[in-house]
Coordinates of C-alpha atoms and ligand atoms in Angstrom, one line a residue:
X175 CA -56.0 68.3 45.7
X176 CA -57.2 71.7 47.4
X177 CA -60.3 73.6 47.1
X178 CA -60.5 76.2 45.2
X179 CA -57.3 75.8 43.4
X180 CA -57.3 71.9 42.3
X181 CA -53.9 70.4 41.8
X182 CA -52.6 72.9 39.0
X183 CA -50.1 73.9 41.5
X184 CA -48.5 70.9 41.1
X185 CA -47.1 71.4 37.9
X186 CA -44.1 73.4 38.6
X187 CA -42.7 76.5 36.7
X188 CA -42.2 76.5 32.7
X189 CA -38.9 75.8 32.7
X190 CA -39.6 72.8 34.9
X191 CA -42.9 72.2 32.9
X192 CA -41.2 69.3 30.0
X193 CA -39.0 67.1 32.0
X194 CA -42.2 67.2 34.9
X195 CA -45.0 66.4 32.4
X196 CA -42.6 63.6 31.5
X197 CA -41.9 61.7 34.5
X198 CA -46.2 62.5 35.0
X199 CA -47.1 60.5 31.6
X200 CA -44.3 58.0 32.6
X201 CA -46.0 57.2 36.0
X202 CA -49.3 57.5 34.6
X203 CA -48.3 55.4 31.4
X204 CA -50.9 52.4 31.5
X205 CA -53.3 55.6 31.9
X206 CA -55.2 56.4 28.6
X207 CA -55.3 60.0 30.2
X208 CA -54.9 62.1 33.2
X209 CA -56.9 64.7 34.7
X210 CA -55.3 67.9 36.0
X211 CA -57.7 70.7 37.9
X212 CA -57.7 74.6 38.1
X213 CA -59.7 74.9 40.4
X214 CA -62.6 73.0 40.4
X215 CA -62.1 72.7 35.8
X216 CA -61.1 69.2 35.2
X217 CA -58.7 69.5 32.0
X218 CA -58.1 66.2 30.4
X219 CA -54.3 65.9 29.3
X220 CA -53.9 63.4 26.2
X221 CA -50.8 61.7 26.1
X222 CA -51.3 58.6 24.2
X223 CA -52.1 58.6 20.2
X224 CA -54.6 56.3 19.8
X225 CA -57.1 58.1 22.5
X226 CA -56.9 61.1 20.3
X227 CA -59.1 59.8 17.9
X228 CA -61.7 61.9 19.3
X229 CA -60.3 64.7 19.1
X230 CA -58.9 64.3 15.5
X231 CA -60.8 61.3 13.5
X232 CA -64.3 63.6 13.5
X233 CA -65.6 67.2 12.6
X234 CA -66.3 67.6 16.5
X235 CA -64.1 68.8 18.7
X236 CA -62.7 71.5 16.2
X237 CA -62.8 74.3 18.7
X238 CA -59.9 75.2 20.9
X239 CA -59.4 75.9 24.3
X240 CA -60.0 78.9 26.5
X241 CA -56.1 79.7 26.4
X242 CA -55.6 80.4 23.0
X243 CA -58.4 83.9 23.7
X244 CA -55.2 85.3 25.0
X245 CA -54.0 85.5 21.2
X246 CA -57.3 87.3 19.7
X247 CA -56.1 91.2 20.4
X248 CA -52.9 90.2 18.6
X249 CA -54.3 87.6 15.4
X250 CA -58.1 88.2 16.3
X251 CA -60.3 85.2 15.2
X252 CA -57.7 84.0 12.1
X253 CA -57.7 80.1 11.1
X254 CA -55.7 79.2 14.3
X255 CA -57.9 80.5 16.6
X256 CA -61.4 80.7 14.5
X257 CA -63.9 77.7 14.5
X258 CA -67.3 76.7 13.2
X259 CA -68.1 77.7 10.0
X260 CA -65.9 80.9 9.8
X261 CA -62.5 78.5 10.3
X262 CA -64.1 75.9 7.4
X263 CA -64.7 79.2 4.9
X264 CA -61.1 80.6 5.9
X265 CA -59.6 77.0 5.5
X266 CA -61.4 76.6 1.6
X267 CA -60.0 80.2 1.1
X268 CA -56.5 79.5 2.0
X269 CA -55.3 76.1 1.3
X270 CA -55.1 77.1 -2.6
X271 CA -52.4 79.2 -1.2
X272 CA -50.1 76.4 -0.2
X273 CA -50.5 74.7 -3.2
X274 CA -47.0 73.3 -3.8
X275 CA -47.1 74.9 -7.2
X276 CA -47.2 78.2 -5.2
X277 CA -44.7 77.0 -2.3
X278 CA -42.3 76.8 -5.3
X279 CA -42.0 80.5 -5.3
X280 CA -41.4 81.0 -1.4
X281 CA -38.4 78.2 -1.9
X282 CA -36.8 81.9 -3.9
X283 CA -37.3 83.4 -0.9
X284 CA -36.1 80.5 1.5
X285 CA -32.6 80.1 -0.5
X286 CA -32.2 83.7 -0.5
X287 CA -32.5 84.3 3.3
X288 CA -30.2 81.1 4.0
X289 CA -28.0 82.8 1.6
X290 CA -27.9 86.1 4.1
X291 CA -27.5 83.7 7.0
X292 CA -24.7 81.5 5.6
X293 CA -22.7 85.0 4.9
X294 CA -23.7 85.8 8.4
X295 CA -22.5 82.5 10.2
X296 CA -18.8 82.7 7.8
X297 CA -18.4 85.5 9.2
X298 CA -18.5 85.3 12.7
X299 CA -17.2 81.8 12.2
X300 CA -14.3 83.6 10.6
X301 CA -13.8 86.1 13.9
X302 CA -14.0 82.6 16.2
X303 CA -17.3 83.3 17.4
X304 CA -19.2 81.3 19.5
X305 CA -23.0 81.5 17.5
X306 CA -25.9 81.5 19.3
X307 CA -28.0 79.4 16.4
X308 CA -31.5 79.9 17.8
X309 CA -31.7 83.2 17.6
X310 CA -29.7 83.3 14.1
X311 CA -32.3 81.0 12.8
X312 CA -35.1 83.1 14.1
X313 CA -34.0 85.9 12.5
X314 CA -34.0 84.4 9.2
X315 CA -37.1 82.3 9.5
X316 CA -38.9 85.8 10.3
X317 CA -37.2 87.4 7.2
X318 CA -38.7 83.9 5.1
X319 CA -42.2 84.8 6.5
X320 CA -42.4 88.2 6.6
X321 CA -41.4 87.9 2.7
X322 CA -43.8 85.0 1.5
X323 CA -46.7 86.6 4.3
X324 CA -46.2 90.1 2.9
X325 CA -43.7 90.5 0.5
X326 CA -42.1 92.8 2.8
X327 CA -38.2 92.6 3.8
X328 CA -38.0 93.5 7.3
X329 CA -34.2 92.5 7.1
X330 CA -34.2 91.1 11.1
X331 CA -30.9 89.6 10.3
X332 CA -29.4 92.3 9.7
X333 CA -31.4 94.7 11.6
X334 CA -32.1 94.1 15.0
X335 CA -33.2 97.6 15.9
X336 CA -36.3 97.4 13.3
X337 CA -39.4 97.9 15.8
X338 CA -41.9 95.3 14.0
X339 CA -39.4 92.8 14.6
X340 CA -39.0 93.1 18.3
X341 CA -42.7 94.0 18.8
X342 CA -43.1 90.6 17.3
X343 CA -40.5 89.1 19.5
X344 CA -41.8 90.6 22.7
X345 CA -45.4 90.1 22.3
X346 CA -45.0 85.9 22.2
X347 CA -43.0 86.7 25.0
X348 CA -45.8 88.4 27.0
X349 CA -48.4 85.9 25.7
X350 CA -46.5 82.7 27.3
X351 CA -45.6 85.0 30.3
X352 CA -49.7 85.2 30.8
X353 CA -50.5 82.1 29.8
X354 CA -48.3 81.2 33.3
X355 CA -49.5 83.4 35.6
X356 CA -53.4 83.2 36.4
X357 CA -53.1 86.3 38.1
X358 CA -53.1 88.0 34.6
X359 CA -55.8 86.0 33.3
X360 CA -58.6 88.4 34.0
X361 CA -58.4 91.3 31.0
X362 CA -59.2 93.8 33.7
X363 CA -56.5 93.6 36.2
X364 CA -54.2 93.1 32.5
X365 CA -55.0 96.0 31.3
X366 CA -53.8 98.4 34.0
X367 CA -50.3 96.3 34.8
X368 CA -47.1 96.9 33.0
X369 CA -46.9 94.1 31.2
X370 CA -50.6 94.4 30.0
X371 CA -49.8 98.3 29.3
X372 CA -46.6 96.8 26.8
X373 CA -48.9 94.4 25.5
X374 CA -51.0 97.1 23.5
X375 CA -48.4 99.2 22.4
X376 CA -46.8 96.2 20.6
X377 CA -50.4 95.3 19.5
X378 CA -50.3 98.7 17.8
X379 CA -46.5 98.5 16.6
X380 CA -48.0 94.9 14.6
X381 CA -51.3 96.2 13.1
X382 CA -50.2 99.2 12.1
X383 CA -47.4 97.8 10.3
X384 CA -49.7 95.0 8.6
X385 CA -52.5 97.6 8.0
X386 CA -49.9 99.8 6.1
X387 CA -48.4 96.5 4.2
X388 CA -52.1 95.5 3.3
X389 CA -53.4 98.8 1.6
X390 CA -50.1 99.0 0.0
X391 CA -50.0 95.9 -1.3
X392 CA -53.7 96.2 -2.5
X393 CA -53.0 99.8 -3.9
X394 CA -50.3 97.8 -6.3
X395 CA -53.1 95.2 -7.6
X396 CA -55.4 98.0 -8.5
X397 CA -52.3 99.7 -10.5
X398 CA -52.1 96.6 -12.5
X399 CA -51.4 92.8 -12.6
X400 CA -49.7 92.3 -9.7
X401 CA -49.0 88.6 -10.4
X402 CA -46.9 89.7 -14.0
X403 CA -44.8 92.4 -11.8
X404 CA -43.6 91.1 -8.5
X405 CA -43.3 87.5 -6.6
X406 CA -46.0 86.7 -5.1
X407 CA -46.9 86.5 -1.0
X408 CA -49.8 84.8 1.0
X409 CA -51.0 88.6 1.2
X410 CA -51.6 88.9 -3.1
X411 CA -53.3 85.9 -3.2
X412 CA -55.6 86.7 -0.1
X413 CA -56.0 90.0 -1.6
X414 CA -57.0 88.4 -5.1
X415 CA -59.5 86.4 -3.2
X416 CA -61.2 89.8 -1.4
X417 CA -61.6 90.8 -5.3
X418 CA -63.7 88.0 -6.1
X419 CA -65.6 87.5 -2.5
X420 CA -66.3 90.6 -1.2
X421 CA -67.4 89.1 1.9
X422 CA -63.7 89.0 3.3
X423 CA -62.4 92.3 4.7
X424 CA -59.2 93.6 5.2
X425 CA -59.5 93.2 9.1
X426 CA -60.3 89.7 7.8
X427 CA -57.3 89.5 5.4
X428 CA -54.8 91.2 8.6
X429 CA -55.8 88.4 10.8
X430 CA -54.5 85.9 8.4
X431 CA -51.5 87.4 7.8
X432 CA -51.2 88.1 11.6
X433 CA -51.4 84.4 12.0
X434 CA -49.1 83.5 9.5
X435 CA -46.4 85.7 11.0
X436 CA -46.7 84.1 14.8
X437 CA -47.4 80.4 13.7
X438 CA -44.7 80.4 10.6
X439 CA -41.1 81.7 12.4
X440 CA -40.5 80.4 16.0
X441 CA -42.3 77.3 15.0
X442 CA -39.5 76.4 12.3
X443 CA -36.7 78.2 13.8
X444 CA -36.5 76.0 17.1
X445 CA -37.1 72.7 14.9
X446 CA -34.1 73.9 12.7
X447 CA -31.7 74.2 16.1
X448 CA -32.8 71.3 17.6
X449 CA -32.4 68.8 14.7
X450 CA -28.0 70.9 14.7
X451 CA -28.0 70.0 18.1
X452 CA -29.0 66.6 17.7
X453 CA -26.9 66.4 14.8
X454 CA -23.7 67.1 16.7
X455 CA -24.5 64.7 19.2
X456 CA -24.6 62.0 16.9
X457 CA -21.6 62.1 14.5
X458 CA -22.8 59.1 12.6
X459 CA -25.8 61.3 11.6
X460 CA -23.7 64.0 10.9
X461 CA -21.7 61.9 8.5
X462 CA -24.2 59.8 6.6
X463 CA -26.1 63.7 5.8
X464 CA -22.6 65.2 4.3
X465 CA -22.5 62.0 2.4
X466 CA -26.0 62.8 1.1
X467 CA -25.8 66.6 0.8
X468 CA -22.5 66.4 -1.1
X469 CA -23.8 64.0 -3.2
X470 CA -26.5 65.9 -4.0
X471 CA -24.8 69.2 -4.4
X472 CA -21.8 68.4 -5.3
X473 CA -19.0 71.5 -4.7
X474 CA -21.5 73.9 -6.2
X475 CA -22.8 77.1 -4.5
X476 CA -26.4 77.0 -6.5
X477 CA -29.7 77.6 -4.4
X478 CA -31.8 74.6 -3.6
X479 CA -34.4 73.1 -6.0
X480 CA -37.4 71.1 -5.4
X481 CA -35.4 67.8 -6.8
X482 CA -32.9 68.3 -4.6
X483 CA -35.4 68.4 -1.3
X484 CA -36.8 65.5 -2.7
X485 CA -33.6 63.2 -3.1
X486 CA -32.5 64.6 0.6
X487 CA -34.0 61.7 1.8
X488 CA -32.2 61.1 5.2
X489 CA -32.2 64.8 6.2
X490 CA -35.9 64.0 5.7
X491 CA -35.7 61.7 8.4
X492 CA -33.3 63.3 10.5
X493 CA -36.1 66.4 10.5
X494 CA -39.1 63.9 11.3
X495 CA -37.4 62.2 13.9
X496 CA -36.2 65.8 15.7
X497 CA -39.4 66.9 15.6
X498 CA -40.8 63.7 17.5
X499 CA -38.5 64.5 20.4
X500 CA -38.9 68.4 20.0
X501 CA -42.4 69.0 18.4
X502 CA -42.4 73.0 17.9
X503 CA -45.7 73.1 19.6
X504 CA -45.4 71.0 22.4
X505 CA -49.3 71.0 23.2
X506 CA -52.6 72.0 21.9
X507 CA -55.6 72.4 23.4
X508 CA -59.2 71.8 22.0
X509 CA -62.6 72.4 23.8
X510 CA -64.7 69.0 24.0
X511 CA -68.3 70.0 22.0
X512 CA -69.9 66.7 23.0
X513 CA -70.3 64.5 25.5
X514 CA -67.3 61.6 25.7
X515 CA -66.3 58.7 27.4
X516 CA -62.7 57.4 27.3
X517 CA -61.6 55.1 29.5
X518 CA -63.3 55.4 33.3
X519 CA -63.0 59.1 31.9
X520 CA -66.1 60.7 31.2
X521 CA -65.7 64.3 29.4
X522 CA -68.1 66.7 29.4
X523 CA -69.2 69.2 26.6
X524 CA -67.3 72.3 27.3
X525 CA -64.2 70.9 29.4
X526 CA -60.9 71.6 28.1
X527 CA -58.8 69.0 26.7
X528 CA -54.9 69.2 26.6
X529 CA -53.2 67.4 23.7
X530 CA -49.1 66.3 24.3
X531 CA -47.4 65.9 21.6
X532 CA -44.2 66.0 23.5
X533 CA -45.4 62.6 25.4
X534 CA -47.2 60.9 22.6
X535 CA -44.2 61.1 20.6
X536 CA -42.8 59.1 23.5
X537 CA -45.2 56.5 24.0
X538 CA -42.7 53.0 24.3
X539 CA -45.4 50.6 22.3
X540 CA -44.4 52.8 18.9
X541 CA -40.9 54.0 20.3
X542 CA -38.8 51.6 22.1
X543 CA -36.1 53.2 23.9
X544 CA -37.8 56.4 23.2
X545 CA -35.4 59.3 24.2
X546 CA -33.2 57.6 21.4
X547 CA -32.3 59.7 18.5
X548 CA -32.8 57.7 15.6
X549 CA -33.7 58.6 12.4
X550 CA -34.2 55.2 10.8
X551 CA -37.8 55.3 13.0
X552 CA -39.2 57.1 10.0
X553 CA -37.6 54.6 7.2
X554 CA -40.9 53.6 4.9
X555 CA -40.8 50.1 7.1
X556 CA -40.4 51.4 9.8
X557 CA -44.0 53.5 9.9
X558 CA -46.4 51.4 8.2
X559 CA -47.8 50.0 11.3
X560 CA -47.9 52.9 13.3
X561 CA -50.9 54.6 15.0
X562 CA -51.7 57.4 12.5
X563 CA -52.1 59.6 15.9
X564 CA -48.5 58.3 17.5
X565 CA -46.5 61.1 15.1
X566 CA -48.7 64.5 15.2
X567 CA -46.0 67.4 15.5
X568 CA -48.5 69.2 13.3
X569 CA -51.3 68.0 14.8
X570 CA -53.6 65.7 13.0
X571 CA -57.6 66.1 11.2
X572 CA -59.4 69.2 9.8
X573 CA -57.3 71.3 12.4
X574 CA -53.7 70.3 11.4
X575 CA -51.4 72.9 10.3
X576 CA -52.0 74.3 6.7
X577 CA -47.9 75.9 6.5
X578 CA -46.4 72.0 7.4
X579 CA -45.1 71.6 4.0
X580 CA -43.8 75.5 3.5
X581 CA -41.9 74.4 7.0
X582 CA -40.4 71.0 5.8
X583 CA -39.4 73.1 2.7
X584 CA -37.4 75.6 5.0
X585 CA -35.9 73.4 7.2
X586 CA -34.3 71.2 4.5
X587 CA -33.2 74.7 2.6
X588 CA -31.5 76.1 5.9
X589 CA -30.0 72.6 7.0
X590 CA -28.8 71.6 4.1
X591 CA -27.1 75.1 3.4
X592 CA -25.6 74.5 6.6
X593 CA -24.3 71.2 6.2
X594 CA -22.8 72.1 2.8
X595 CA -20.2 73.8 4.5
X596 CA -19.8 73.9 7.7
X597 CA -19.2 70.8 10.7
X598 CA -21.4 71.5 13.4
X599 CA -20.1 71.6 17.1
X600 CA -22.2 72.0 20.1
X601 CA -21.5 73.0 23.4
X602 CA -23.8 72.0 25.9
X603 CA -25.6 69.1 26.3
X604 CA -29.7 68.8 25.9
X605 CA -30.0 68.3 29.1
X606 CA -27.7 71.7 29.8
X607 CA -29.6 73.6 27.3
X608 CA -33.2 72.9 29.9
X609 CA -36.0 72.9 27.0
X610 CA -38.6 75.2 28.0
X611 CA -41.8 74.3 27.3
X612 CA -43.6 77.6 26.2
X613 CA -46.2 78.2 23.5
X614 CA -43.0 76.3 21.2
X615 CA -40.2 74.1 22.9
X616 CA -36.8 75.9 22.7
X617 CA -33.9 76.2 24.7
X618 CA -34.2 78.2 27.8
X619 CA -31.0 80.6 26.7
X620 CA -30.3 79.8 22.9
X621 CA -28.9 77.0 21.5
X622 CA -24.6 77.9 20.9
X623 CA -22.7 76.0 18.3
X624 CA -19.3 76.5 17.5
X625 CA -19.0 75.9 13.4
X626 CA -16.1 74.5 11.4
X627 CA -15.2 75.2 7.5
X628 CA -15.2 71.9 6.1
X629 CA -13.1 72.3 3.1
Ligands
HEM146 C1 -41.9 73.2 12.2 C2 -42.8 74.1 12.0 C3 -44.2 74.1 12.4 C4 -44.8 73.3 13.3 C5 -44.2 72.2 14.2 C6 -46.2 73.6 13.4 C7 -47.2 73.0 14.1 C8 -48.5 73.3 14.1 C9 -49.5 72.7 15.0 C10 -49.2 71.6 16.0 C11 -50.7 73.3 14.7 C12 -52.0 73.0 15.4 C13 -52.1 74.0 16.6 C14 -53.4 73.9 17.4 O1 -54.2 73.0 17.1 O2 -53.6 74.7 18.2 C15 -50.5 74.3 13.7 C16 -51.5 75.1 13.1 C17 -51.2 76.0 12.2 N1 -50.0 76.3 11.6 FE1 -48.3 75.4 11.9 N2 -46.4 74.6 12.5 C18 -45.2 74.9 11.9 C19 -45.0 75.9 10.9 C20 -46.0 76.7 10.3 C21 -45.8 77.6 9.3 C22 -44.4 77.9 8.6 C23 -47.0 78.2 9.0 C24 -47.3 79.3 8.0 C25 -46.7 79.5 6.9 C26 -48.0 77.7 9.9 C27 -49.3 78.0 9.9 C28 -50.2 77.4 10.7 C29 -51.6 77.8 10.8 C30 -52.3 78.9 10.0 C31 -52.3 76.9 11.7 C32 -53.7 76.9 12.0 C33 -54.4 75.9 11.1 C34 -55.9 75.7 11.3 O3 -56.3 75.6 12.4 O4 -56.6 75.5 10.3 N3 -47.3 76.7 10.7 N4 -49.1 74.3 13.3

């Protein structure tokens, strides 16, 4: 370790960062943590389920950590960066909004996007196009949230030019590219560099454009019932809400939606391209899920329905199991609010505490063989025993992510439309495609497929 700095230089760059935080927890594996410094800050990294506890099992620990301050100019103190008691009166305000009756509607919007992408994918399959399906399903997953967020179609498959899209785009980029490089940390020095300097003008680029989709929206309520004209988004509901409690404010109601629009696209998009990667790669898979899907489908072109999610059973599993080798967010970090001892570890109110998902979905005592892709984990028998902490890809407690089920919903609509008629081919291995571990997992240069017309 050296003064001043600690042993944070150890951990090598981000593209580096996975496959070395592995071969750590693997060497450090009858640990039930390990301690990392910056400087002289001890930060506690997590990397076996059943020491979470503390961190998920209680209504302590609900604050998170330092890093995520480097998200408040962009979604300001909204549910995922909010604690206390403004994240508990957010929370009451918002789960009614992911009520599954309500979730029903955004599966309109879900199978009408996947519709835009399938006619997108025939035709470049059509001009024997190699397809770069990361940032394919991006673009749709932002077109599914921007429309269920806002009601707002900012057409990013289509239009790739549109400037909220690639202000959306290039601020997560900017915010990892911080997050990475302490000599950005301090908001001072930020604020004069160029990065720093394209920072705010994409801040303005986002707010303005919610701003504007906020009074607009509300302008529409006040003109009349709202709920009898159009579908409904997050935004309608939230607005409703302001009618009836006029304690929340439409700074309030923009962080939300703000929130919504960074946690709900790249989250789902690089789940979806994992899970066709990992479906190539294992042609059994591949087979068993056209069995279901046809099955299920038949020949028909028809949009998805809730009872058909719910009797795509295996592509149920195939999406758990995916997202226990690639959880979207591949750590989370909390900041400890009392005093606790773990271990020979003793944690101090106010030190930072790093939780892997990546590694505690890895853990050999609930995953033999653990780099094994294999769905069956997941089978009803197969997870009664389990450590209720081993499987958190949406982390776990109070703090666990309120949009899991409108994601599980997407995936399924976008895979299965997939599935239905194409034969996925991919053409680099995992290892080739060097998962990056940013604020989500993806691969470090898109994820190319070739596709194939099955009938
Ligand atoms: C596969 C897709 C997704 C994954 C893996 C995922 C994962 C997570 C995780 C791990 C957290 C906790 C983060 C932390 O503690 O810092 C979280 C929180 C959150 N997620 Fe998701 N998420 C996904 C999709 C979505 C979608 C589609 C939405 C919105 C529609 C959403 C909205 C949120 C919100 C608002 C929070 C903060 C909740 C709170 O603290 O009360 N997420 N998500």
């Amino acid at each position: 370790m050296l003064p001043f700095i600690g042993n944070v230089h150890l951990l090598k760059s981000k593209y580096e960062l996975v496959k070395q935080l592995s071969e750590l927890t693997y060497n450090l594996k009858n640990e039930p943590l390990w301690r990392l410094w910056l400087g002289t800050k001890p930060i506690f990294v997590f990397h076996k389920g059943e020491y979470t506890e503390v961190l998920f099992s209680s209504s302590k620990n609900p604050q998170k950590s330092v890093q995520y301050d480097f998200l408040h100019p962009w979604l300001g103190t909204g549910l995922l960066t909010s604690y206390g008691e403004k994240w508990a009166n957010r929370r009451r305000l918002i789960t009614p909004t992911f009520h599954f009756e309500i979730l029903n509607d955004f599966l309109h919007v879900m199978n009408e996007q996947t519709d835009i992408l399938i006619q997108i994918l025939i035709k470049l399959v059509k001009e024997g196009q190699e397809i770069n399906i990361f940032e394919r399903l991006k673009a749709c997953a932002l077109d599914i949230i921007c429309e269920s967020a806002m009601g707002q179609n900012v057409n990013a498959q289509h239009d790739k030019t549109s400037e909220y899209v690639q202000a959306v785009a290039r601020i997560s980029e900017l915010v990892t590219f911080r997050l990475y490089n302490p000599l950005q940390w301090s908001d001072f020095i930020y604020r004069i560099t160029p990065k720093g300097k394209d920072f705010k003008r994409c801040l303005k680029v986002l707010h303005n454009f919610t701003k504007k989709i906020i009074v607009e929206r509300d302008n529409d309520l006040e003109d009349g019932d709202l709920f009898s004209q159009k579908r409904v988004a997050f935004l309608d509901l939230l607005l409703k809400a302001k009618r009836k409690d006029q304690l929340i404010t439409f700074d309030d109601i923009r962080e939300e939606v703000d929130t919504f629009m960074f946690e709900g696209h790249d989250t789902t998009a690089a789940a979806a391209s994992w899970a066709c990667q990992l479906i190539d790669s294992h042609p059994e898979v591949q087979e068993k899920l056209h069995s279901e899907i046809d099955s299920v489908l038949g020949n028909s072109e028809r949009h998805l329905t809730n009872d058909d999610l719910k009797q795509l059973k295996y592509l149920d599993l195939v999406i758990k199991e995916t997202l226990r080798l690639f959880p979207s967010v591949p750590y989370f970090g909390r900041t400890i609010s009392e005093d606790c001892q773990i271990g020979e570890y003793k944690i101090l109110q106010g030190e930072t505490a790093v939780i892997l998902a990546y590694m505690i979905h890895r853990d050999e005592k609930y995953y033999p063989d653990p780099e094994k892709f294999d769905p069956d984990r997941f089978l009803p028998e197969n997870i009664k025993d389990r450590h209720p902490y081993a499987y958190i890809p949406f982390s776990a407690g109070r703090r666990n992510c309120i949009g899991q089920r409108f994601a599980l919903m997407e995936e399924k609509v976008i895979i299965a439309n997939i599935l239905r008629r194409f034969k996925i081919k991919s053409i680099k291995t995992i290892d080739e495609l060097e998962p990056v571990g940013d604020l989500i997992i993806h691969p470090n240069d898109g994820l190319p497929i070739q596709l194939k017309f099955r009938f």
